[in-house]
mmCIF file of N, CA and C in Angstrom:
data_model
loop_
_atom_site.group_PDB
_atom_site.id
_atom_site.type_symbol
_atom_site.label_atom_id
_atom_site.label_comp_id
_atom_site.label_asym_id
_atom_site.label_seq_id
_atom_site.Cartn_x
_atom_site.Cartn_y
_atom_site.Cartn_z
ATOM 1 N N LEU T 1027 50.935 -11.959 -68.431
ATOM 2 C CA LEU T 1027 51.811 -11.692 -67.678
ATOM 3 C C LEU T 1027 52.931 -12.966 -68.151
ATOM 4 N N ARG T 1028 53.057 -13.103 -69.110
ATOM 5 C CA ARG T 1028 54.015 -14.287 -69.340
ATOM 6 C C ARG T 1028 55.442 -14.323 -69.404
ATOM 7 N N GLY T 1029 56.211 -15.159 -68.892
ATOM 8 C CA GLY T 1029 57.134 -15.167 -68.530
ATOM 9 C C GLY T 1029 57.084 -14.898 -66.749
ATOM 10 N N VAL T 1030 55.776 -14.601 -66.400
ATOM 11 C CA VAL T 1030 56.338 -14.374 -64.508
ATOM 12 C C VAL T 1030 56.224 -15.457 -64.281
ATOM 13 N N PRO T 1031 56.794 -16.166 -62.569
ATOM 14 C CA PRO T 1031 56.637 -17.238 -62.256
ATOM 15 C C PRO T 1031 55.479 -17.509 -61.744
ATOM 16 N N THR T 1032 54.666 -18.429 -61.299
ATOM 17 C CA THR T 1032 53.653 -18.844 -60.590
ATOM 18 C C THR T 1032 53.541 -18.140 -58.982
ATOM 19 N N ARG T 1033 54.837 -18.483 -58.675
ATOM 20 C CA ARG T 1033 54.262 -18.127 -57.551
ATOM 21 C C ARG T 1033 54.867 -16.727 -57.295
ATOM 22 N N VAL T 1034 55.122 -16.022 -57.623
ATOM 23 C CA VAL T 1034 55.510 -14.397 -57.731
ATOM 24 C C VAL T 1034 54.520 -13.596 -57.670
ATOM 25 N N MET T 1035 53.669 -13.926 -59.052
ATOM 26 C CA MET T 1035 52.329 -13.824 -59.320
ATOM 27 C C MET T 1035 51.423 -13.743 -58.053
ATOM 28 N N ALA T 1036 51.357 -15.021 -57.543
ATOM 29 C CA ALA T 1036 50.829 -15.551 -56.403
ATOM 30 C C ALA T 1036 50.945 -14.608 -55.194
ATOM 31 N N LEU T 1037 51.866 -14.505 -54.616
ATOM 32 C CA LEU T 1037 52.588 -13.391 -53.952
ATOM 33 C C LEU T 1037 52.155 -11.706 -54.399
ATOM 34 N N GLY T 1038 52.324 -11.878 -55.342
ATOM 35 C CA GLY T 1038 51.993 -10.193 -55.639
ATOM 36 C C GLY T 1038 50.228 -10.447 -55.483
ATOM 37 N N ALA T 1039 49.295 -11.595 -56.118
ATOM 38 C CA ALA T 1039 47.856 -11.462 -55.320
ATOM 39 C C ALA T 1039 47.788 -11.200 -54.060
ATOM 40 N N GLY T 1040 48.398 -11.797 -52.971
ATOM 41 C CA GLY T 1040 48.031 -11.718 -51.793
ATOM 42 C C GLY T 1040 48.678 -10.425 -51.297
ATOM 43 N N ILE T 1041 49.644 -10.048 -51.512
ATOM 44 C CA ILE T 1041 49.869 -8.986 -51.384
ATOM 45 C C ILE T 1041 48.833 -7.853 -51.255
ATOM 46 N N VAL T 1042 48.351 -7.821 -52.893
ATOM 47 C CA VAL T 1042 47.239 -6.776 -52.663
ATOM 48 C C VAL T 1042 46.203 -6.808 -52.409
ATOM 49 N N HIS T 1043 45.939 -8.349 -52.040
ATOM 50 C CA HIS T 1043 44.022 -8.347 -51.011
ATOM 51 C C HIS T 1043 44.700 -8.094 -49.666
ATOM 52 N N GLY T 1044 46.012 -8.254 -49.218
ATOM 53 C CA GLY T 1044 46.351 -7.881 -47.799
ATOM 54 C C GLY T 1044 46.262 -6.396 -47.656
ATOM 55 N N LEU T 1045 46.386 -5.106 -48.572
ATOM 56 C CA LEU T 1045 46.042 -4.320 -48.293
ATOM 57 C C LEU T 1045 44.720 -3.541 -48.482
ATOM 58 N N ALA T 1046 43.915 -4.269 -49.579
ATOM 59 C CA ALA T 1046 42.543 -4.160 -49.534
ATOM 60 C C ALA T 1046 42.102 -4.763 -48.787
ATOM 61 N N GLY T 1047 42.249 -5.807 -47.841
ATOM 62 C CA GLY T 1047 41.107 -6.768 -47.311
ATOM 63 C C GLY T 1047 40.751 -6.013 -46.053
ATOM 64 N N PRO T 1048 39.593 -6.208 -45.090
ATOM 65 C CA PRO T 1048 38.574 -5.931 -43.930
ATOM 66 C C PRO T 1048 39.511 -5.468 -43.139
ATOM 67 N N GLY T 1049 40.536 -6.201 -43.147
ATOM 68 C CA GLY T 1049 40.995 -6.259 -41.915
ATOM 69 C C GLY T 1049 41.812 -4.741 -41.450
ATOM 70 N N GLY T 1050 41.716 -4.010 -42.358
ATOM 71 C CA GLY T 1050 42.546 -2.833 -42.297
ATOM 72 C C GLY T 1050 41.615 -1.709 -41.138
ATOM 73 N N VAL T 1051 39.759 -2.224 -41.123
ATOM 74 C CA VAL T 1051 39.372 -1.891 -40.555
ATOM 75 C C VAL T 1051 39.266 -1.677 -39.263
ATOM 76 N N LEU T 1052 39.561 -3.071 -38.729
ATOM 77 C CA LEU T 1052 40.043 -3.699 -37.445
ATOM 78 C C LEU T 1052 41.386 -3.307 -36.756
ATOM 79 N N GLY T 1053 42.408 -2.927 -37.737
ATOM 80 C CA GLY T 1053 43.273 -1.990 -37.212
ATOM 81 C C GLY T 1053 43.406 -0.471 -36.713
ATOM 82 N N VAL T 1054 42.248 0.109 -37.585
ATOM 83 C CA VAL T 1054 41.791 1.668 -37.204
ATOM 84 C C VAL T 1054 41.606 1.568 -35.983
ATOM 85 N N ILE T 1055 40.228 0.714 -35.206
ATOM 86 C CA ILE T 1055 39.545 0.671 -34.427
ATOM 87 C C ILE T 1055 40.404 1.222 -32.911
ATOM 88 N N PRO T 1056 41.540 -0.311 -32.949
ATOM 89 C CA PRO T 1056 42.734 0.202 -31.556
ATOM 90 C C PRO T 1056 43.345 1.313 -31.569
ATOM 91 N N ALA T 1057 43.731 1.595 -32.901
ATOM 92 C CA ALA T 1057 44.496 2.661 -32.950
ATOM 93 C C ALA T 1057 43.987 4.110 -32.571
ATOM 94 N N VAL T 1058 42.739 4.097 -32.875
ATOM 95 C CA VAL T 1058 41.987 5.515 -32.484
ATOM 96 C C VAL T 1058 41.611 5.253 -31.014
ATOM 97 N N GLN T 1059 41.647 4.355 -30.041
ATOM 98 C CA GLN T 1059 41.768 3.946 -28.441
ATOM 99 C C GLN T 1059 43.190 4.440 -28.034
ATOM 100 N N MET T 1060 43.777 4.810 -28.935
ATOM 101 C CA MET T 1060 45.485 4.526 -28.150
ATOM 102 C C MET T 1060 45.740 6.079 -27.201
ATOM 103 N N HIS T 1061 45.243 7.243 -28.196
ATOM 104 C CA HIS T 1061 45.289 8.854 -27.822
ATOM 105 C C HIS T 1061 46.600 8.891 -27.481
ATOM 106 N N ASP T 1062 47.584 8.417 -28.494
ATOM 107 C CA ASP T 1062 48.889 9.112 -28.731
ATOM 108 C C ASP T 1062 49.493 8.315 -30.325
ATOM 109 N N ALA T 1063 49.260 9.836 -30.892
ATOM 110 C CA ALA T 1063 49.733 9.374 -32.069
ATOM 111 C C ALA T 1063 50.804 8.951 -32.645
ATOM 112 N N ARG T 1064 51.831 9.110 -32.130
ATOM 113 C CA ARG T 1064 52.946 7.979 -32.296
ATOM 114 C C ARG T 1064 53.075 6.895 -32.459
ATOM 115 N N LEU T 1065 52.601 6.479 -31.061
ATOM 116 C CA LEU T 1065 52.427 4.772 -30.380
ATOM 117 C C LEU T 1065 51.356 4.015 -31.427
ATOM 118 N N ALA T 1066 49.983 5.157 -31.986
ATOM 119 C CA ALA T 1066 49.053 4.457 -33.035
ATOM 120 C C ALA T 1066 49.305 4.699 -34.329
ATOM 121 N N SER T 1067 50.832 5.399 -34.942
ATOM 122 C CA SER T 1067 51.325 5.569 -36.295
ATOM 123 C C SER T 1067 52.107 3.919 -36.406
ATOM 124 N N ILE T 1068 52.726 3.966 -35.259
ATOM 125 C CA ILE T 1068 53.861 2.647 -34.631
ATOM 126 C C ILE T 1068 52.578 1.304 -35.126
ATOM 127 N N TYR T 1069 52.099 1.433 -34.387
ATOM 128 C CA TYR T 1069 50.601 0.234 -34.637
ATOM 129 C C TYR T 1069 50.226 0.102 -35.913
ATOM 130 N N LEU T 1070 49.842 1.352 -36.653
ATOM 131 C CA LEU T 1070 48.770 0.962 -37.885
ATOM 132 C C LEU T 1070 50.034 0.497 -38.925
ATOM 133 N N PHE T 1071 51.289 0.818 -38.408
ATOM 134 C CA PHE T 1071 52.370 0.406 -39.769
ATOM 135 C C PHE T 1071 52.725 -0.663 -39.627
ATOM 136 N N PHE T 1072 52.926 -0.917 -38.405
ATOM 137 C CA PHE T 1072 52.963 -2.692 -38.038
ATOM 138 C C PHE T 1072 52.004 -3.779 -38.429
ATOM 139 N N PHE T 1073 50.845 -3.073 -38.288
ATOM 140 C CA PHE T 1073 49.642 -3.759 -38.843
ATOM 141 C C PHE T 1073 49.585 -4.060 -40.158
ATOM 142 N N CYS T 1074 50.121 -3.010 -40.556
ATOM 143 C CA CYS T 1074 49.641 -3.145 -42.173
ATOM 144 C C CYS T 1074 50.912 -3.658 -43.332
ATOM 145 N N LEU T 1075 51.906 -3.278 -42.247
ATOM 146 C CA LEU T 1075 53.165 -4.471 -42.855
ATOM 147 C C LEU T 1075 52.856 -6.228 -42.571
ATOM 148 N N THR T 1076 52.458 -6.541 -41.471
ATOM 149 C CA THR T 1076 51.993 -7.890 -41.402
ATOM 150 C C THR T 1076 51.041 -8.223 -41.505
ATOM 151 N N SER T 1077 50.079 -7.511 -41.697
ATOM 152 C CA SER T 1077 48.930 -8.407 -42.696
ATOM 153 C C SER T 1077 49.218 -8.205 -43.989
ATOM 154 N N THR T 1078 50.200 -7.553 -44.806
ATOM 155 C CA THR T 1078 49.973 -7.657 -46.079
ATOM 156 C C THR T 1078 51.642 -8.724 -46.650
ATOM 157 N N LEU T 1079 52.227 -9.146 -45.181
ATOM 158 C CA LEU T 1079 53.330 -9.957 -45.680
ATOM 159 C C LEU T 1079 52.728 -11.702 -45.163
ATOM 160 N N THR T 1080 51.558 -11.330 -44.209
ATOM 161 C CA THR T 1080 50.956 -12.834 -44.462
ATOM 162 C C THR T 1080 50.067 -13.323 -45.278
ATOM 163 N N MET T 1081 49.293 -12.244 -46.042
ATOM 164 C CA MET T 1081 48.694 -12.532 -46.866
ATOM 165 C C MET T 1081 49.134 -13.094 -48.235
ATOM 166 N N GLY T 1082 50.282 -12.347 -48.560
ATOM 167 C CA GLY T 1082 51.297 -12.486 -49.477
ATOM 168 C C GLY T 1082 51.712 -14.334 -49.800
ATOM 169 N N LEU T 1083 52.063 -14.510 -48.271
ATOM 170 C CA LEU T 1083 52.796 -15.832 -48.039
ATOM 171 C C LEU T 1083 51.703 -16.773 -47.959
ATOM 172 N N PHE T 1084 50.717 -16.410 -47.759
ATOM 173 C CA PHE T 1084 49.671 -17.470 -47.230
ATOM 174 C C PHE T 1084 48.703 -17.606 -49.220
ATOM 175 N N ALA T 1085 49.093 -16.798 -49.601
ATOM 176 C CA ALA T 1085 48.445 -17.255 -51.177
ATOM 177 C C ALA T 1085 49.587 -17.863 -52.368
ATOM 178 N N SER T 1086 50.987 -17.520 -51.698
ATOM 179 C CA SER T 1086 52.227 -17.965 -52.096
ATOM 180 C C SER T 1086 51.979 -19.997 -52.019
ATOM 181 N N LEU T 1087 51.717 -20.251 -50.669
ATOM 182 C CA LEU T 1087 51.686 -21.411 -49.695
ATOM 183 C C LEU T 1087 50.398 -21.605 -50.736
ATOM 184 N N TYR T 1088 49.494 -21.240 -50.762
ATOM 185 C CA TYR T 1088 48.272 -21.807 -51.618
ATOM 186 C C TYR T 1088 48.629 -22.151 -52.743
ATOM 187 N N GLY T 1089 49.322 -21.198 -53.909
ATOM 188 C CA GLY T 1089 49.643 -21.308 -54.960
ATOM 189 C C GLY T 1089 50.600 -22.583 -55.498
ATOM 190 N N THR T 1090 51.490 -22.708 -54.025
ATOM 191 C CA THR T 1090 52.542 -24.025 -54.174
ATOM 192 C C THR T 1090 51.636 -25.324 -54.192
ATOM 193 N N CYS T 1091 50.697 -25.447 -53.370
ATOM 194 C CA CYS T 1091 50.341 -26.285 -53.163
ATOM 195 C C CYS T 1091 49.211 -26.600 -54.572
ATOM 196 N N SER T 1092 48.357 -25.927 -54.734
ATOM 197 C CA SER T 1092 47.808 -26.340 -55.628
ATOM 198 C C SER T 1092 48.788 -26.776 -57.484
ATOM 199 N N SER T 1093 49.493 -26.125 -57.362
ATOM 200 C CA SER T 1093 50.130 -26.740 -58.576
ATOM 201 C C SER T 1093 50.590 -28.279 -58.562
ATOM 202 N N ARG T 1094 51.224 -28.154 -56.993
ATOM 203 C CA ARG T 1094 51.569 -29.746 -57.020
ATOM 204 C C ARG T 1094 50.078 -30.562 -56.937
ATOM 205 N N LEU T 1095 49.114 -30.109 -56.211
ATOM 206 C CA LEU T 1095 47.940 -31.046 -56.351
ATOM 207 C C LEU T 1095 47.823 -31.014 -58.352
ATOM 208 N N ALA T 1096 47.933 -30.425 -58.663
ATOM 209 C CA ALA T 1096 47.054 -29.942 -60.296
ATOM 210 C C ALA T 1096 47.901 -31.676 -61.284
ATOM 211 N N GLY T 1097 49.397 -31.682 -60.617
ATOM 212 C CA GLY T 1097 50.035 -32.391 -61.794
ATOM 213 C C GLY T 1097 51.041 -31.905 -62.007
ATOM 214 N N PRO T 1098 51.563 -32.787 -63.312
ATOM 215 C CA PRO T 1098 52.598 -32.116 -64.035
ATOM 216 C C PRO T 1098 52.562 -31.163 -64.297
ATOM 217 N N ARG T 1099 53.772 -30.069 -64.592
ATOM 218 C CA ARG T 1099 53.681 -28.843 -64.839
ATOM 219 C C ARG T 1099 54.073 -28.997 -66.281
ATOM 220 N N ASN T 1100 53.377 -28.002 -67.035
ATOM 221 C CA ASN T 1100 53.638 -28.033 -68.455
ATOM 222 C C ASN T 1100 54.701 -27.545 -68.698
ATOM 223 N N ALA T 1101 55.331 -27.456 -69.997
ATOM 224 C CA ALA T 1101 56.461 -27.365 -70.430
ATOM 225 C C ALA T 1101 56.848 -25.467 -70.187
ATOM 226 N N GLY T 1102 55.618 -24.461 -70.611
ATOM 227 C CA GLY T 1102 56.271 -23.254 -70.341
ATOM 228 C C GLY T 1102 55.808 -22.785 -68.819
ATOM 229 N N ASP T 1103 55.257 -23.664 -67.969
ATOM 230 C CA ASP T 1103 55.267 -23.094 -66.292
ATOM 231 C C ASP T 1103 56.586 -23.410 -66.111
ATOM 232 N N ASP T 1104 56.796 -22.174 -65.246
ATOM 233 C CA ASP T 1104 58.143 -22.321 -64.422
ATOM 234 C C ASP T 1104 57.999 -21.992 -62.538
ATOM 235 N N GLN T 1105 59.171 -21.849 -62.245
ATOM 236 C CA GLN T 1105 58.695 -21.594 -60.710
ATOM 237 C C GLN T 1105 59.094 -20.190 -60.427
#
């Protein structure tokens, strides 16, 4: 994936992990107990959205901190 900024790659990896993480199971348990399909759907939508965004932002922050700790950038590495 040459030409793709490191931050974008880290954000993408975080989003994929946010979608696939075990937290999804924990999000379903409260939704099953709601006994209202509309409220459960709203809850699941926002649970998935926030967990995905949070994981993506965390991965992006981690990637930024890692590259700063690694020292000077290579000539081919861009933001």
